Amino acid sequence: GQQVMQIPQYQHVQEGEDFTTYCNSSTTLSNIQWYKQRPGGHPVFLIQLVKSGEVKKQKRLTFQFGEAKKNSSLHITATQTTDVGTYFCAGPWGNKLVFGAGTILRVKS
Amino acid sequence: DVKVTQSSRYLVKRTGEKVFLECVQDMDHENMFWYRQDPGLGLRLIYFSYDVKMKEKGDIPEGYSVSREKKERFSLILESASTNQTSMYLCASRTGTESYEQYFGPGTRLTVT
């Protein structure tokens, strides 16, 4: 079956530093989604990428979908304490979504 | 706004008990999902349903069953709870269209003692 690998598992940054999480799929994806889960909360949809090489921005967050549609990244510029949480990527597999294990981001102020 | 609600935020049960976790969504979504979340393992799919009375096994269905008698409600059943089923359980729903965006409920933290 499809597998989605995500690295790093954990990252601890100083406030103001940049952060990147990477996602790799074992198969070509029709689209990829990103979710954020705050501590004690539930995953919340951030964005969906569909096109090969697509880049989308949401304020300080930049999302990229690889040319081969098998990898993706989320980059946060100048992290803030409000960015803490776990970031998941997910790719469709039939009627399901297959989630990466997530990257836990901690921000030191 | 889509709302997905779960019957309990916290639940403590004894080994061997039958446990029911309820999930309700208010957006007429066709698809509903049950996940469990454990540290370092991400979100693992237990069961999903794409229509009333329809269900499919996910990646870790052993020890669980589900019921979907009405479109808005999807129940997860632990037939005989065991300590290794202590976890966070998340319900999600989405439409049947091409968008795969899922809406999650707040989660139920189940402890089996």
Short mmCIF file of C-alpha atoms in Angstrom, two decimals:
data_model
loop_
_atom_site.label_atom_id
_atom_site.label_comp_id
_atom_site.label_asym_id
_atom_site.label_seq_id
_atom_site.Cartn_x
_atom_site.Cartn_y
_atom_site.Cartn_z
CA GLY A 1 0.00 0.00 0.00
CA GLN A 2 0.89 3.62 -0.12
CA GLN A 3 3.31 5.00 2.43
CA VAL A 4 3.93 8.60 3.37
CA MET A 5 7.16 9.39 5.19
CA GLN A 6 7.69 12.65 6.98
CA ILE A 7 10.88 14.13 8.45
CA PRO A 8 12.04 15.30 10.85
CA GLN A 9 9.99 13.71 13.59
CA TYR A 10 10.74 16.56 15.95
CA GLN A 11 12.27 20.03 15.74
CA HIS A 12 12.96 22.58 18.41
CA VAL A 13 13.77 26.09 17.11
CA GLN A 14 14.46 29.51 18.56
CA GLU A 15 11.70 32.01 17.89
CA GLY A 16 12.52 33.85 14.68
CA GLU A 17 14.33 30.89 13.08
CA ASP A 18 12.97 29.14 10.02
CA PHE A 19 11.49 25.65 10.01
CA THR A 20 10.94 23.07 7.27
CA THR A 21 9.23 19.68 7.26
CA TYR A 22 9.46 17.25 4.35
CA CYS A 23 7.06 14.65 3.10
CA ASN A 24 7.77 11.77 0.70
CA SER A 25 5.33 9.35 -0.84
CA SER A 26 6.05 5.88 -2.16
CA THR A 27 3.68 6.56 -5.06
CA THR A 28 2.72 9.50 -7.26
CA LEU A 29 -0.03 11.54 -5.64
CA SER A 30 -3.01 13.24 -7.24
CA ASN A 31 -2.78 15.85 -4.51
CA ILE A 32 -1.26 16.39 -1.09
CA GLN A 33 -2.75 18.02 1.98
CA TRP A 34 -1.23 19.60 5.05
CA TYR A 35 -2.77 19.73 8.50
CA LYS A 36 -1.77 21.39 11.75
CA GLN A 37 -2.57 20.05 15.19
CA ARG A 38 -2.05 22.38 18.13
CA PRO A 39 -1.11 20.79 21.48
CA GLY A 40 -4.27 19.31 22.98
CA GLY A 41 -6.22 19.98 19.79
CA HIS A 42 -7.28 18.13 16.68
CA PRO A 43 -5.83 18.27 13.15
CA VAL A 44 -7.01 21.25 11.14
CA PHE A 45 -6.73 21.45 7.37
CA LEU A 46 -4.22 24.02 6.11
CA ILE A 47 -3.97 23.57 2.37
CA GLN A 48 -4.20 21.21 -0.60
CA LEU A 49 -1.69 21.14 -3.48
CA VAL A 50 -2.69 19.60 -6.77
CA LYS A 51 -0.36 20.63 -9.59
CA SER A 52 3.17 19.42 -10.25
CA GLY A 53 5.67 22.00 -8.96
CA GLU A 54 2.93 24.02 -7.26
CA VAL A 55 3.93 26.58 -4.64
CA LYS A 56 1.40 28.20 -2.34
CA LYS A 57 1.87 30.72 0.45
CA GLN A 58 -0.14 31.50 3.54
CA LYS A 59 1.53 34.45 5.28
CA ARG A 60 4.79 32.99 6.68
CA LEU A 61 4.01 29.44 5.48
CA THR A 62 5.18 28.22 2.07
CA PHE A 63 3.99 24.89 0.69
CA GLN A 64 5.59 23.12 -2.28
CA PHE A 65 4.56 20.08 -4.30
CA GLY A 66 7.38 18.32 -6.12
CA GLU A 67 7.63 18.08 -9.89
CA ALA A 68 7.14 14.32 -9.75
CA LYS A 69 4.22 14.74 -7.32
CA LYS A 70 5.85 12.37 -4.86
CA ASN A 71 7.19 14.86 -2.34
CA SER A 72 6.19 18.04 -0.62
CA SER A 73 7.49 20.51 1.92
CA LEU A 74 6.19 23.07 4.36
CA HIS A 75 8.47 25.97 5.24
CA ILE A 76 7.76 28.47 7.99
CA THR A 77 9.71 31.73 7.90
CA ALA A 78 10.59 33.41 11.19
CA THR A 79 8.72 31.07 13.51
CA GLN A 80 6.53 32.40 16.27
CA THR A 81 5.29 30.73 19.44
CA THR A 82 1.88 30.42 17.80
CA ASP A 83 3.41 28.01 15.26
CA VAL A 84 3.92 25.26 17.84
CA GLY A 85 2.17 22.01 17.13
CA THR A 86 2.38 18.95 14.92
CA TYR A 87 2.31 19.31 11.15
CA PHE A 88 1.02 16.40 9.10
CA CYS A 89 1.07 15.78 5.37
CA ALA A 90 -1.47 13.42 3.84
CA GLY A 91 -2.01 11.87 0.43
CA PRO A 92 -5.12 10.21 -1.02
CA TRP A 93 -5.30 6.46 -1.46
CA GLY A 94 -8.66 5.43 -2.88
CA ASN A 95 -11.30 6.77 -0.54
CA LYS A 96 -8.80 7.25 2.26
CA LEU A 97 -6.13 9.70 3.27
CA VAL A 98 -2.75 8.30 4.28
CA PHE A 99 -1.06 10.52 6.85
CA GLY A 100 2.61 10.98 7.54
CA ALA A 101 3.72 10.48 11.14
CA GLY A 102 3.93 14.24 11.61
CA THR A 103 6.63 16.72 12.62
CA ILE A 104 6.39 18.17 16.11
CA LEU A 105 7.51 21.80 16.21
CA ARG A 106 8.51 23.47 19.46
CA VAL A 107 9.48 27.15 19.52
CA LYS A 108 11.64 28.67 22.26
CA SER A 109 10.92 32.30 23.00
CA ASP B 1 -18.77 25.90 9.39
CA VAL B 2 -18.54 22.13 9.48
CA LYS B 3 -18.95 20.71 12.92
CA VAL B 4 -17.85 17.26 13.97
CA THR B 5 -18.63 16.35 17.53
CA GLN B 6 -17.60 13.38 19.62
CA SER B 7 -19.55 12.09 22.59
CA SER B 8 -16.78 12.35 25.18
CA ARG B 9 -13.46 14.18 25.52
CA TYR B 10 -12.18 11.79 28.19
CA LEU B 11 -13.23 8.25 28.96
CA VAL B 12 -11.92 5.68 31.43
CA LYS B 13 -12.99 2.06 31.04
CA ARG B 14 -12.00 -1.27 32.51
CA THR B 15 -10.44 -4.15 30.60
CA GLY B 16 -13.12 -6.31 29.01
CA GLU B 17 -15.79 -3.63 28.92
CA LYS B 18 -17.67 -2.86 25.72
CA VAL B 19 -17.02 0.75 24.72
CA PHE B 20 -18.98 2.96 22.36
CA LEU B 21 -17.51 6.12 20.86
CA GLU B 22 -19.97 8.31 19.01
CA CYS B 23 -19.31 10.83 16.27
CA VAL B 24 -21.80 13.21 14.67
CA GLN B 25 -21.28 15.61 11.76
CA ASP B 26 -23.68 18.29 10.63
CA MET B 27 -22.65 18.86 7.00
CA ASP B 28 -24.30 15.93 5.26
CA HIS B 29 -20.91 14.39 4.45
CA GLU B 30 -20.90 10.98 2.80
CA ASN B 31 -17.57 9.85 4.20
CA MET B 32 -16.69 9.36 7.83
CA PHE B 33 -13.53 8.00 9.43
CA TRP B 34 -12.19 6.75 12.73
CA TYR B 35 -8.50 7.15 13.55
CA ARG B 36 -6.40 6.48 16.57
CA GLN B 37 -3.44 8.69 17.36
CA ASP B 38 -0.45 7.51 19.34
CA PRO B 39 2.86 9.34 19.93
CA GLY B 40 5.31 8.76 17.10
CA LEU B 41 2.79 6.80 15.03
CA GLY B 42 0.72 9.61 13.59
CA LEU B 43 -2.88 9.00 12.58
CA ARG B 44 -3.81 5.42 11.85
CA LEU B 45 -7.10 4.60 10.16
CA ILE B 46 -9.28 2.09 11.97
CA TYR B 47 -12.45 2.04 9.84
CA PHE B 48 -14.23 4.30 7.41
CA SER B 49 -17.66 4.54 5.88
CA TYR B 50 -18.62 6.04 2.54
CA ASP B 51 -22.38 5.67 2.94
CA VAL B 52 -25.04 4.64 5.40
CA LYS B 53 -24.62 0.99 6.43
CA MET B 54 -21.41 0.78 4.38
CA LYS B 55 -18.04 0.30 6.04
CA GLU B 56 -14.51 -0.62 5.11
CA LYS B 57 -11.58 -1.70 7.21
CA GLY B 58 -8.70 0.64 7.57
CA ASP B 59 -5.15 -0.22 8.53
CA ILE B 60 -5.78 -1.39 12.12
CA PRO B 61 -9.35 -2.76 12.43
CA GLU B 62 -8.56 -5.61 14.83
CA GLY B 63 -10.48 -5.32 18.09
CA TYR B 64 -12.87 -2.69 16.70
CA SER B 65 -16.17 -2.58 14.87
CA VAL B 66 -18.28 0.29 13.55
CA SER B 67 -21.87 1.19 12.90
CA ARG B 68 -23.40 3.76 10.57
CA GLU B 69 -27.19 3.63 10.70
CA LYS B 70 -27.68 7.31 9.86
CA LYS B 71 -25.66 9.52 7.56
CA GLU B 72 -24.64 11.96 10.27
CA ARG B 73 -23.55 9.42 12.88
CA PHE B 74 -20.63 7.01 12.91
CA SER B 75 -19.95 4.88 15.95
CA LEU B 76 -16.77 3.07 16.92
CA ILE B 77 -17.18 0.01 19.13
CA LEU B 78 -14.54 -1.71 21.18
CA GLU B 79 -16.07 -5.14 21.75
CA SER B 80 -13.83 -5.98 24.72
CA ALA B 81 -11.54 -3.14 25.68
CA SER B 82 -7.89 -3.93 26.31
CA THR B 83 -5.09 -1.80 27.75
CA ASN B 84 -3.39 -1.56 24.33
CA GLN B 85 -6.45 0.32 23.11
CA THR B 86 -5.63 3.23 25.40
CA SER B 87 -5.26 6.07 22.91
CA MET B 88 -6.65 9.26 21.43
CA TYR B 89 -9.52 8.50 19.05
CA LEU B 90 -10.34 11.01 16.33
CA CYS B 91 -13.37 11.04 14.10
CA ALA B 92 -13.35 12.85 10.75
CA SER B 93 -15.71 13.48 7.87
CA ARG B 94 -15.53 14.78 4.34
CA THR B 95 -17.70 15.15 1.28
CA GLY B 96 -17.75 12.60 -1.53
CA THR B 97 -16.41 15.08 -4.05
CA GLU B 98 -12.84 15.33 -5.29
CA SER B 99 -11.68 17.45 -2.39
CA TYR B 100 -10.17 15.21 0.22
CA GLU B 101 -10.18 17.85 2.96
CA GLN B 102 -11.17 16.16 6.18
CA TYR B 103 -12.81 17.80 9.17
CA PHE B 104 -11.86 16.35 12.51
CA GLY B 105 -13.73 16.16 15.77
CA PRO B 106 -12.10 17.20 19.07
CA GLY B 107 -11.05 13.64 19.91
CA THR B 108 -11.76 11.23 22.74
CA ARG B 109 -8.91 10.27 25.02
CA LEU B 110 -9.69 6.72 26.11
CA THR B 111 -7.88 5.08 29.00
CA VAL B 112 -8.40 1.37 29.58
CA THR B 113 -7.30 0.17 33.02
#
